[in-house]
Coordinates of C-alpha atoms in Angstrom, one line a residue:
M1 CA 7.7 67.7 -34.1
K2 CA 8.4 69.4 -30.9
D3 CA 10.0 67.6 -28.0
L4 CA 7.0 67.2 -25.4
N5 CA 8.8 65.8 -22.3
R6 CA 12.4 66.3 -21.0
L7 CA 12.5 62.4 -19.8
K8 CA 15.8 61.8 -21.3
I9 CA 17.2 65.1 -19.7
V10 CA 15.7 64.2 -16.5
L11 CA 17.1 61.2 -16.5
V12 CA 20.6 61.8 -17.2
E13 CA 20.2 64.6 -14.3
K14 CA 19.1 62.0 -12.0
K15 CA 22.0 59.5 -13.1
R16 CA 19.5 56.9 -14.4
T17 CA 18.8 54.6 -17.3
N18 CA 15.9 54.1 -19.6
K19 CA 16.5 50.3 -18.3
W20 CA 16.1 51.2 -14.9
L21 CA 12.9 53.2 -15.3
A22 CA 11.5 50.6 -17.2
E23 CA 12.1 47.9 -14.6
Q24 CA 10.5 50.1 -11.9
L25 CA 7.4 50.9 -14.1
G26 CA 7.5 47.3 -15.3
K27 CA 7.3 48.7 -18.6
N28 CA 9.3 47.3 -21.8
V29 CA 12.8 49.0 -22.1
T30 CA 11.2 49.9 -26.1
T31 CA 8.5 51.8 -24.5
V32 CA 10.7 54.1 -22.3
S33 CA 13.0 54.5 -25.2
K34 CA 10.1 55.9 -27.3
W35 CA 9.1 58.1 -24.4
C36 CA 12.9 59.5 -24.2
T37 CA 13.0 60.1 -27.7
N38 CA 9.4 61.8 -28.0
S39 CA 8.1 59.5 -30.3
S40 CA 5.1 58.7 -28.2
Q41 CA 4.6 59.8 -24.8
P42 CA 3.6 58.2 -21.4
D43 CA 0.0 58.8 -19.8
L44 CA -0.6 61.2 -17.1
Q45 CA -0.7 58.6 -14.3
T46 CA 2.4 57.2 -15.8
L47 CA 4.0 60.6 -15.8
D48 CA 3.2 61.0 -12.1
K49 CA 4.9 57.6 -11.2
I50 CA 8.0 58.9 -13.1
A51 CA 8.2 61.8 -11.2
E52 CA 7.7 60.1 -7.9
L53 CA 10.5 57.6 -9.0
L54 CA 12.6 60.6 -10.1
E55 CA 11.8 62.7 -7.1
C56 CA 10.9 65.6 -8.9
D57 CA 7.8 67.6 -9.7
T58 CA 5.8 66.4 -12.9
R59 CA 6.2 69.8 -14.2
V60 CA 10.0 69.3 -14.7
L61 CA 9.4 66.1 -17.2
I62 CA 7.0 68.3 -19.4
T63 CA 8.4 71.9 -19.6
S64 CA 12.1 73.4 -20.4
K65 CA 12.3 74.7 -16.8
H66 CA 14.5 73.2 -14.4
A67 CA 13.0 72.1 -10.8
T68 CA 14.7 74.9 -9.3
E69 CA 13.2 77.5 -11.7
L70 CA 9.5 76.0 -10.5

């Protein structure tokens, strides 16, 4: 199965944790962990909120390109 998101990588780049993101979104840490391991995916509305929280373009979360390349 191909990785569909780069959430784990972006969290590391932004020096944030799964727990922090879960708290910001009001989600269970297990849910965010599943997103980070690509065993499930956030819906588009949640993905937009994640991008806002991480101060990045939504495309950075779903492609292999870095923000500087977009």
